[in-house]
GROMACS .gro file of C-alpha atoms in nm:
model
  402
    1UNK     CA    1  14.719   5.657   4.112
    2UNK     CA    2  14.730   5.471   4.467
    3UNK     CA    3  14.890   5.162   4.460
    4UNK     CA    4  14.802   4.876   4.707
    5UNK     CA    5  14.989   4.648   4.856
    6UNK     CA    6  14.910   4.262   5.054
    7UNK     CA    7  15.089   4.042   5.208
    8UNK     CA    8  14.937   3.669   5.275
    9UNK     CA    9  15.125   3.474   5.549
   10UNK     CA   10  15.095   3.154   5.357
   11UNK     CA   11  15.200   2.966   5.751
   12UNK     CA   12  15.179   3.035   6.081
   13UNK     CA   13  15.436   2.985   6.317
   14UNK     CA   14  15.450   2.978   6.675
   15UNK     CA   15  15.569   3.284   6.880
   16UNK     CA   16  15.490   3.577   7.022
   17UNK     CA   17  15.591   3.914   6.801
   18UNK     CA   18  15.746   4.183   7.096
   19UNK     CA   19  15.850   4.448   6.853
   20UNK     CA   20  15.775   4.779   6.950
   21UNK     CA   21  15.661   4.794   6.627
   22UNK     CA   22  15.421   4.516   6.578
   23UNK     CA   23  15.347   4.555   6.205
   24UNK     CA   24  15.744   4.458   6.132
   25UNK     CA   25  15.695   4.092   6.036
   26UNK     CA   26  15.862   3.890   5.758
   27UNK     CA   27  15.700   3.695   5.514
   28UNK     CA   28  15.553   3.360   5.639
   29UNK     CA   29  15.639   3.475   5.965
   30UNK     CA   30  15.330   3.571   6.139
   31UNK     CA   31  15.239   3.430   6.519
   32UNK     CA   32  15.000   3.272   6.558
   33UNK     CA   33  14.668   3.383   6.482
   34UNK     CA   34  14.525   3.448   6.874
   35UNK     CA   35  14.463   3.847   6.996
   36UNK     CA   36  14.555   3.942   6.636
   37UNK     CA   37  14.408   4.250   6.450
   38UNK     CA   38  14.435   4.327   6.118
   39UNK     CA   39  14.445   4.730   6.097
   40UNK     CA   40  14.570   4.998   5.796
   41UNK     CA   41  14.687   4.728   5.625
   42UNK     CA   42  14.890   4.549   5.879
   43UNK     CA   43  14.870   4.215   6.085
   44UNK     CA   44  14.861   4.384   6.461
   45UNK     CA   45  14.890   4.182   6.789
   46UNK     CA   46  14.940   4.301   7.161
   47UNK     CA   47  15.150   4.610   7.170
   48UNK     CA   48  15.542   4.552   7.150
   49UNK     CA   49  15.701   4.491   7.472
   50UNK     CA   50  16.070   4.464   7.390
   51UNK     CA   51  16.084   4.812   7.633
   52UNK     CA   52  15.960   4.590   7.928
   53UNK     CA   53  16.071   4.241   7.887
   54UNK     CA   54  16.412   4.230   7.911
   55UNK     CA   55  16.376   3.797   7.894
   56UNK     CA   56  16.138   3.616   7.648
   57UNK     CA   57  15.990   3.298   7.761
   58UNK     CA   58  16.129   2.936   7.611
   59UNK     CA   59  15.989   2.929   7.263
   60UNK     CA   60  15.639   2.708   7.207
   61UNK     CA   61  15.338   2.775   7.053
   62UNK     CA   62  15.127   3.141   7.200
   63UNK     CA   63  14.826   2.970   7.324
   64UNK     CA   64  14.624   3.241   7.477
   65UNK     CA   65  14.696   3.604   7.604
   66UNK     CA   66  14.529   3.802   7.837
   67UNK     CA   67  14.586   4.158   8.023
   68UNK     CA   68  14.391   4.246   8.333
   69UNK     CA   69  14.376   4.585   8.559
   70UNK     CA   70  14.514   4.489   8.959
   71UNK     CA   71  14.504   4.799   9.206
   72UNK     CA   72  14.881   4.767   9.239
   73UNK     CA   73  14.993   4.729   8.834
   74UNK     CA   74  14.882   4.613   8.524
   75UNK     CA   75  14.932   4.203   8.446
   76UNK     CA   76  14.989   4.005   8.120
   77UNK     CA   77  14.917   3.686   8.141
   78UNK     CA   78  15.022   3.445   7.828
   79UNK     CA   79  15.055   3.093   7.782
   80UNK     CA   80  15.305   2.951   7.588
   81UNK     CA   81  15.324   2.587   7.530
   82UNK     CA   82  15.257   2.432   7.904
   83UNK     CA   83  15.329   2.720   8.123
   84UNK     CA   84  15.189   2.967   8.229
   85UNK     CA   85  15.385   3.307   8.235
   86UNK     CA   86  15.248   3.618   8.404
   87UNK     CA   87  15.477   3.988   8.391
   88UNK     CA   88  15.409   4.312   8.529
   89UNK     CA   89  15.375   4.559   8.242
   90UNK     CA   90  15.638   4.818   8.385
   91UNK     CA   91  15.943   4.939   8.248
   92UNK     CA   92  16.261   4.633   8.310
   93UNK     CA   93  16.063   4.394   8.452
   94UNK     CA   94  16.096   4.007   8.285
   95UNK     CA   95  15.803   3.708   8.313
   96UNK     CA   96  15.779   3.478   8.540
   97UNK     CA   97  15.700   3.097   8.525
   98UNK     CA   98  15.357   3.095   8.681
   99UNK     CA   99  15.231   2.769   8.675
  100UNK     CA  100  15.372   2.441   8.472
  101UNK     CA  101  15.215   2.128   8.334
  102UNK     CA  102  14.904   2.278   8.137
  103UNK     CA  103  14.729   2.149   7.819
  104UNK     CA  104  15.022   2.096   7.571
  105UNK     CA  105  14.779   2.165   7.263
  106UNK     CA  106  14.521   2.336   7.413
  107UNK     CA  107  14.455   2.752   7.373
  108UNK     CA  108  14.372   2.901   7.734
  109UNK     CA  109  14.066   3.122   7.806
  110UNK     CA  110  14.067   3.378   8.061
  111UNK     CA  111  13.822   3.583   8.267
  112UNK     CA  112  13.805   3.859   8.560
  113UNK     CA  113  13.665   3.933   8.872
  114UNK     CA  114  13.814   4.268   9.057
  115UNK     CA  115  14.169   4.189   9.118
  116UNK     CA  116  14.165   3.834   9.027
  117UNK     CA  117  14.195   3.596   8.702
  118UNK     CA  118  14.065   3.306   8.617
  119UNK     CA  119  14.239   3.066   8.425
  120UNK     CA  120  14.080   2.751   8.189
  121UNK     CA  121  14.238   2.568   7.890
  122UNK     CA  122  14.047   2.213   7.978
  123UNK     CA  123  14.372   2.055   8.154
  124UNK     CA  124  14.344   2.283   8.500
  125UNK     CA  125  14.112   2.548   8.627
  126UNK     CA  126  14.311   2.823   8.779
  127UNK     CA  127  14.253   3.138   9.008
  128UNK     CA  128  14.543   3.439   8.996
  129UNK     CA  129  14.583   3.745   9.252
  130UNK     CA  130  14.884   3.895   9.297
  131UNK     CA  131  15.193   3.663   9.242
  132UNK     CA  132  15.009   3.384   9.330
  133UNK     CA  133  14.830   3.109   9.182
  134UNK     CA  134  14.634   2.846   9.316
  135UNK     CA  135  14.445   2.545   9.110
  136UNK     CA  136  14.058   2.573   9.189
  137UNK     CA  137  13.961   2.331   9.485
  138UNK     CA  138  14.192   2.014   9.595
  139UNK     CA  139  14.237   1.653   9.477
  140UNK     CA  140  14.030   1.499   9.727
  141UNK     CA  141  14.041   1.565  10.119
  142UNK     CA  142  14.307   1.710  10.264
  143UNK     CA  143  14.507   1.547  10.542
  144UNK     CA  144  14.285   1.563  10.885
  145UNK     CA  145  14.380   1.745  11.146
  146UNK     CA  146  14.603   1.702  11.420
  147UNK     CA  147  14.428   1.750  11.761
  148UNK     CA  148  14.489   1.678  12.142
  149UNK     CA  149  14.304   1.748  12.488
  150UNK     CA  150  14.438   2.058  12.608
  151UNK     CA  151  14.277   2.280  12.866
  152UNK     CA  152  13.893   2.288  13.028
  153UNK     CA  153  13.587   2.292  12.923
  154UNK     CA  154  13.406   2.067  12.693
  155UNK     CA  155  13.288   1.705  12.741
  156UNK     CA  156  13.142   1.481  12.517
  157UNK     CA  157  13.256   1.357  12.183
  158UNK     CA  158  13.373   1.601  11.899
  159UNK     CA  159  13.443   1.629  11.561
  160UNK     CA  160  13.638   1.833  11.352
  161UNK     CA  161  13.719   1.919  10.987
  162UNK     CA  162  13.892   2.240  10.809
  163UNK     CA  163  13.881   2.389  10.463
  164UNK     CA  164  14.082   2.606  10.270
  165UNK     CA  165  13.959   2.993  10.280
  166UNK     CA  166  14.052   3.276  10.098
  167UNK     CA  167  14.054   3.691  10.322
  168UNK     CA  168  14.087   3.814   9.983
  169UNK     CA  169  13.844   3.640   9.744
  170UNK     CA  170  13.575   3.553  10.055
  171UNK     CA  171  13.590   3.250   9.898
  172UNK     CA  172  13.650   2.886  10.029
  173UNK     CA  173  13.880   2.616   9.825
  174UNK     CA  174  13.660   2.308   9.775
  175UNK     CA  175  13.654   1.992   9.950
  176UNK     CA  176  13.665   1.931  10.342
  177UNK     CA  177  13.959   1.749  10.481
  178UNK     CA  178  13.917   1.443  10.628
  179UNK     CA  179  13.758   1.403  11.004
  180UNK     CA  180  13.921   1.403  11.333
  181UNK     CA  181  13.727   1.283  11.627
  182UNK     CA  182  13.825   1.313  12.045
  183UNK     CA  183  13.634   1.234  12.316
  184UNK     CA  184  13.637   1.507  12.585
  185UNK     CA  185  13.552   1.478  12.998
  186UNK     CA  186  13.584   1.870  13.072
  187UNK     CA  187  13.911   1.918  12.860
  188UNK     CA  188  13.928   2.209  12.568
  189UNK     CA  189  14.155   2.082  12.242
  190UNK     CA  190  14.460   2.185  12.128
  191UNK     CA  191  14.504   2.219  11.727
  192UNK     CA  192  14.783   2.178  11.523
  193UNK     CA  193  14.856   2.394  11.215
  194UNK     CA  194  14.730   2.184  10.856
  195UNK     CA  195  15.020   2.363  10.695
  196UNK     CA  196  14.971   2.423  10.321
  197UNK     CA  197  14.861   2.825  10.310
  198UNK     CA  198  14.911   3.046   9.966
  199UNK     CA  199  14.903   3.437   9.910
  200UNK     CA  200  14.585   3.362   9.836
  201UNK     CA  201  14.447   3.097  10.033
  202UNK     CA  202  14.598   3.235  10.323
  203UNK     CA  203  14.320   3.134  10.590
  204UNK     CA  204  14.154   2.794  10.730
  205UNK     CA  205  13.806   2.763  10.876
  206UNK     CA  206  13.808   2.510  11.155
  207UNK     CA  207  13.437   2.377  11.197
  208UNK     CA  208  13.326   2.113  11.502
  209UNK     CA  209  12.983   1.940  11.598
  210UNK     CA  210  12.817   1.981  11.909
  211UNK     CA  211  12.859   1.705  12.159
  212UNK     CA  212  12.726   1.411  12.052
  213UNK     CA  213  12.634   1.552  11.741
  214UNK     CA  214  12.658   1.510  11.351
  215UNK     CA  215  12.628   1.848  11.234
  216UNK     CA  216  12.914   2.121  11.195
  217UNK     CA  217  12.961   2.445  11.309
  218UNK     CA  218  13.217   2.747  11.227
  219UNK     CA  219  13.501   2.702  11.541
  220UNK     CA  220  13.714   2.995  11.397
  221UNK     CA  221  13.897   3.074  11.111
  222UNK     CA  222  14.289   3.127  11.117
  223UNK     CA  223  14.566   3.229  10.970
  224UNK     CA  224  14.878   3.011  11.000
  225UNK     CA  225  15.056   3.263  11.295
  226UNK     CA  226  14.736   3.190  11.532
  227UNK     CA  227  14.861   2.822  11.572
  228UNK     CA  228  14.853   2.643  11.742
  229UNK     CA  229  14.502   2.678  11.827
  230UNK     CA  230  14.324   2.623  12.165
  231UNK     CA  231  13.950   2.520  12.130
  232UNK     CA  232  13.718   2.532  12.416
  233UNK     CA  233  13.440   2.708  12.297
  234UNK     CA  234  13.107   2.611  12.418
  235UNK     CA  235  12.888   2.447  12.243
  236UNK     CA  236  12.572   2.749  12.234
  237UNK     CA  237  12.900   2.979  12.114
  238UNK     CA  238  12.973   2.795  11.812
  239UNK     CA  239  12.937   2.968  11.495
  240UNK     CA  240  12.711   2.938  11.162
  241UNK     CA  241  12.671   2.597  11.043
  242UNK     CA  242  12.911   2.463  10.778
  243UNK     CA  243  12.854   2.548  10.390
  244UNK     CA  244  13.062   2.286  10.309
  245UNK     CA  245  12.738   2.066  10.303
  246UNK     CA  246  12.421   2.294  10.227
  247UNK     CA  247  12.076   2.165  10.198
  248UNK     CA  248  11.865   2.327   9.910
  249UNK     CA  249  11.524   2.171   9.811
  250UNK     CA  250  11.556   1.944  10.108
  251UNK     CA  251  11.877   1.776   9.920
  252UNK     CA  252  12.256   1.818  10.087
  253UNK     CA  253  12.454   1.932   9.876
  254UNK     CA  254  12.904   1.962   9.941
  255UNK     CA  255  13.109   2.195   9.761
  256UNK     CA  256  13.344   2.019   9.575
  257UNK     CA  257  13.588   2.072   9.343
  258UNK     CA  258  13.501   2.083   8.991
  259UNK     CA  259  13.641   1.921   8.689
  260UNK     CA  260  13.879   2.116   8.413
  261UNK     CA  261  13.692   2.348   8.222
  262UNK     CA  262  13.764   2.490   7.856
  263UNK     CA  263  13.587   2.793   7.879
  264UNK     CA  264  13.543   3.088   8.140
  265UNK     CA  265  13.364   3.388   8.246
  266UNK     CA  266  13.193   3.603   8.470
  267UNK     CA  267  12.840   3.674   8.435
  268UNK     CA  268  12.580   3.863   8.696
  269UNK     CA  269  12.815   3.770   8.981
  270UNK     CA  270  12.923   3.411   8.920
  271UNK     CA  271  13.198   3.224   8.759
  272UNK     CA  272  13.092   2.992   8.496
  273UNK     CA  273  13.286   2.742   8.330
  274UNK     CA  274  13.210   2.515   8.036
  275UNK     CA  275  13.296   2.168   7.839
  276UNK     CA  276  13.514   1.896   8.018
  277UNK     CA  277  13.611   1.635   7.877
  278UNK     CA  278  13.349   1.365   8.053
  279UNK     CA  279  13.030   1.633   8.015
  280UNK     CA  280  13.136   1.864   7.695
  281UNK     CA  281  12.796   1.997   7.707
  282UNK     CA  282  12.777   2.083   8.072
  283UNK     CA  283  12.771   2.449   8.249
  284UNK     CA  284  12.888   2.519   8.602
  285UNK     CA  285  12.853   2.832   8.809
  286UNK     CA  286  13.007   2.956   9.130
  287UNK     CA  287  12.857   3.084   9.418
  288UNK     CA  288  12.780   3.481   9.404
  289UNK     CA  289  13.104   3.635   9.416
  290UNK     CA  290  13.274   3.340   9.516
  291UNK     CA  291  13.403   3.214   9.236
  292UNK     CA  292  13.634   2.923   9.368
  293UNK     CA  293  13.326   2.768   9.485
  294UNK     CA  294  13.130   2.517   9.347
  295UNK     CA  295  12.853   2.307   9.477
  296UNK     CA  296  12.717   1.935   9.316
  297UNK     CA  297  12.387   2.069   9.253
  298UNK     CA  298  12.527   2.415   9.079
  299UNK     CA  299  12.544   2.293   8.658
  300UNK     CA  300  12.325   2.237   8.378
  301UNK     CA  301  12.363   1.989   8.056
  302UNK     CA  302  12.252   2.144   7.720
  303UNK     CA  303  12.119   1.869   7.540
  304UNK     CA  304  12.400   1.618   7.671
  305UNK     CA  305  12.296   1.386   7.379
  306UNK     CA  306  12.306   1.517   7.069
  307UNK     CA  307  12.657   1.431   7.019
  308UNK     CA  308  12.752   1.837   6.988
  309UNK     CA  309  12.983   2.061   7.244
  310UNK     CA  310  13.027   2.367   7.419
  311UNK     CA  311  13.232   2.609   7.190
  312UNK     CA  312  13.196   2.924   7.398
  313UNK     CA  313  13.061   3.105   7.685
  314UNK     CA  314  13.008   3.532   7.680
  315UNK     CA  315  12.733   3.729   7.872
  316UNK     CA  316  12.579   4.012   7.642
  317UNK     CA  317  12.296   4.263   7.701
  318UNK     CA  318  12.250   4.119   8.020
  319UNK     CA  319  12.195   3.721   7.917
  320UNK     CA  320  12.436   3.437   7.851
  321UNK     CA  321  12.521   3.352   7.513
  322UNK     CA  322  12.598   2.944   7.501
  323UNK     CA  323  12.688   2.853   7.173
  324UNK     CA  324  12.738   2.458   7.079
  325UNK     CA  325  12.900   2.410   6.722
  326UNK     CA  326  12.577   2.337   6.533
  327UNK     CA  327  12.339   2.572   6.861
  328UNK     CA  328  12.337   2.851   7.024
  329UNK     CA  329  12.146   2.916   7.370
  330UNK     CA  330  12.094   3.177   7.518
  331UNK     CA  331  12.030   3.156   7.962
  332UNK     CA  332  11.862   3.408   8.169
  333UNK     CA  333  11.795   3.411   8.549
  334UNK     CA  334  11.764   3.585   8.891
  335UNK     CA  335  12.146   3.653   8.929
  336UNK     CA  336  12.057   3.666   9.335
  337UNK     CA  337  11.882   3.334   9.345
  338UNK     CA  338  12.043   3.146   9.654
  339UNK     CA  339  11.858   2.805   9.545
  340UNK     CA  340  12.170   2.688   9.330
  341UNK     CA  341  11.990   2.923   9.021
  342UNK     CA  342  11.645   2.709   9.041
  343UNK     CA  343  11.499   2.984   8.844
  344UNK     CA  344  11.753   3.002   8.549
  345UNK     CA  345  11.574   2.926   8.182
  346UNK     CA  346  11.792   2.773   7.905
  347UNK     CA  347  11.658   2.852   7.553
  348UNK     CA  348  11.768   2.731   7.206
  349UNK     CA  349  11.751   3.024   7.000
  350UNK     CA  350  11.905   2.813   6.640
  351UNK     CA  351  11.909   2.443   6.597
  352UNK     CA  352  12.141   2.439   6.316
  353UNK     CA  353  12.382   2.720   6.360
  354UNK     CA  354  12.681   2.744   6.574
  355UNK     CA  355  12.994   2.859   6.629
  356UNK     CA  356  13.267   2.600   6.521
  357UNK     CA  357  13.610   2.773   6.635
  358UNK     CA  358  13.590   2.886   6.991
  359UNK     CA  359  13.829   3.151   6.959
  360UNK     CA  360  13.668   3.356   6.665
  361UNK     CA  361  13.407   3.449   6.927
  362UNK     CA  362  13.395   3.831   6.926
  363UNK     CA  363  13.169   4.075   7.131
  364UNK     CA  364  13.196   4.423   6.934
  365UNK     CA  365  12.966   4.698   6.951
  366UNK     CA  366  12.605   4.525   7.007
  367UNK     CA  367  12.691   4.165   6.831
  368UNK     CA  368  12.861   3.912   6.892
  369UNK     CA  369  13.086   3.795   6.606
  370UNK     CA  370  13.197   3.363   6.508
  371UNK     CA  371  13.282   3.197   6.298
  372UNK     CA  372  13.008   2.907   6.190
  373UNK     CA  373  13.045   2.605   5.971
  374UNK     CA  374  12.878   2.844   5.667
  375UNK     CA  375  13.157   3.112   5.720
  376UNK     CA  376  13.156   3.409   5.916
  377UNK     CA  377  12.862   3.553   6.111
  378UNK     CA  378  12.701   3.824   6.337
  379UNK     CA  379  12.472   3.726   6.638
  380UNK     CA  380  12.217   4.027   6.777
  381UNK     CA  381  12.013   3.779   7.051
  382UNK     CA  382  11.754   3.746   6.793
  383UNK     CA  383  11.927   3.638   6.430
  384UNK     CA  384  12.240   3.549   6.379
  385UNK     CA  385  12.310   3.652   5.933
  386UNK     CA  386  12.600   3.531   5.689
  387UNK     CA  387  12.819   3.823   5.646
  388UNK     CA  388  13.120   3.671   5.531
  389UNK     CA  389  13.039   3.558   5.117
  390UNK     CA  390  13.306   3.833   5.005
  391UNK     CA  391  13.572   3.679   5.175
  392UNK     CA  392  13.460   3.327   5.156
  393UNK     CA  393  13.764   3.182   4.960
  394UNK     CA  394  13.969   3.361   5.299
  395UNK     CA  395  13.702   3.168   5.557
  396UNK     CA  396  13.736   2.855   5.408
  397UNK     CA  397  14.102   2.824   5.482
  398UNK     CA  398  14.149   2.867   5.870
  399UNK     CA  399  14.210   2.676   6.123
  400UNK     CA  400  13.970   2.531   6.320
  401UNK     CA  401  14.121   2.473   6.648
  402UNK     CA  402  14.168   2.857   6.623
   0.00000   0.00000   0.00000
């Protein structure tokens, strides 16, 4: 006759298991309980990695891990503690310190667009490519330019400001720096390099009013070899008008940067983020396939007063699923609407379930899986059953923050 076998971790520890063999763990030993499976009888977490990872990071508490495809090599991303370590998964290579200074107790979420990563855990909003990593828009403005007459050409009084722009994401880095303002009598400019380019953010957009004027206009955009720059473009040549400052619905709107986010994804084109600590019931979006970018107008507050807050974020069957711990919403809109998503509906599908630990949020198969206050359930877009009395004695002893 078969005989059985289980083993209950009756802790959890901190730490990371890199055993080729994942299954080999002692009593009481177990990580932590994020990206773990339970399969033929055996806790399982990401593949071993011993093979390539010839240097484990300082120990600390696994608080979120996360693999993504780039064209060049597969990345791992984990955070452990209050850095952020990112390795190529290839044969001898060892992490690297990515970013310091994130939540100390808070469990990172992760999403992906193409090449790039996106990085939340309610302390910083991040954006990864390559080996570099860049918080999502700047503290304030930046520094203004530096600019003298040089050259012929323009008269009249100018002004100029720059932002941050990014060849390989098309996307800006929020906020405008601060003005500069000359007064020209046939003279051109000469511009000094702002300094301060990434990998990433590796261009700046230059943008100048007419004479006279109090609107701005696209000069150029450079990278840092093309300074310093000599300005005396006319004023019919000048480009597009800034998106810094948009006007939708007869309102100006700036893109800003936004506050830290808990929870991240992608869905129809934009990145949305979800629950800071000032608006825990607030949703922000990106613009299409820009998703450092972030206008004033571009969020939404689900029920802001009923004391409850966002638990998670994931698109499915072509929606997004919002769930609150004691609601669950579910949005829908025109994915291509350029009015700041004027035509997005927000509908409460339950009033008195939720999902109450933000990482037991599973999409498998054509459900979404979480863990409520009542124990374990499955959400189909329409109901959302208890499937979870067999193991109830199990549910009842988790951890929430998990």
């Amino acid at each position: 006759m078969p005989v059985s076998k289980s083993r209950k971790a009756h802790r959890l520890n901190g730490g990371l298991n890199t055993r080729v063999d994942p299954s080999l763990i002692d009593e009481g030993q177990a990580s932590v309980a994020v990206n773990v499976d339970y399969f033929d009888g055996f806790p399982q977490v990401r593949a071993g990695t011993d093979r390539a990872w010839a240097t484990r990071p300082a120990n600390g508490v696994v608080q979120g891990i996360y693999e993504f495809n780039q064209i060049a090599a597969d990345i791992r991303l984990v955070k452990v503690a209050t850095v952020l370590y990112s390795w190529v998964l290839a044969a001898g290579t060892n992490p690297t310190s990515l970013k310091t200074a994130l939540g100390a107790a808070t469990i990172a979420t992760f999403s992906a667009l193409n090449d790039l990563a996106l990085i939340c855990d309610g302390t910083l909003n991040l954006v990864y490519y390559g080996t570099d990593i860049d918080e999502i828009g700047k503290d304030g403005a930046e520094t203004a330019l530096s600019i003298a007459a040089s050259g012929t050409g323009l008269t009249g009084a100018y002004t100029y400001y720059f932002t941050r722009f990014s060849s390989i994401l098309a996307s800006m880095e929020g906020g405008a720096s601060a003005t500069t303002a000359i007064t020209l009598t046939n003279q051109g400019t000469s511009i000094t390099s702002p300094g301060g380019f990434t990998t990433t953010f590796d261009r700046v957009r230059i943008y100048r009013t007419k004479a006279g004027g109090t609107t701005y206009y696209l000069q150029g955009t450079y990278a840092t070899g093309a300074f310093p720059v000599a300005d005396t473009t006319a004023d019919a040549s000048l480009g597009a008008e800034s998106t810094a400052q948009i006007t939708r619905a007869g309102a100006t709107h700036t893109y800003e940067k936004p506050d830290a986010y808990a929870y991240t994804t992608i869905w129809n084109g934009r990145h949305w983020m979800a629950n800071n600590t000032t608006n825990p019931s607030r949703l922000v979006w990106s613009e299409i396939l820009a998703p450092t970018q972030f206008y004033d107008d571009s969020y939404h507050d689900l029920d802001a007063s009923d004391g409850d807050e966002i638990t998670g974020i994931v698109p499915f069957q072509g929606d997004l699923v919002i769930f609150k711990r004691n609601r669950i919403y579910i949005a829908r809109g025109d994915p291509l609407d350029t009015l700041g998503f004027s035509s997005i509906s927000f509908t409460k599908v339950f009033g008195k379930v939720g999902c109450m630990a933000p990482h037991s949020i599973q999409l498998i198969g054509r459900a979404i899986y979480f863990l409520s206050d009542e124990g374990v359930r499955r959400f189909d877009g329409v109901t959302a059953p208890l499937i979870s009395e067999d193991i109830r004695p199990d549910v009842d002893d988790h951890d929430e923050g998990r």
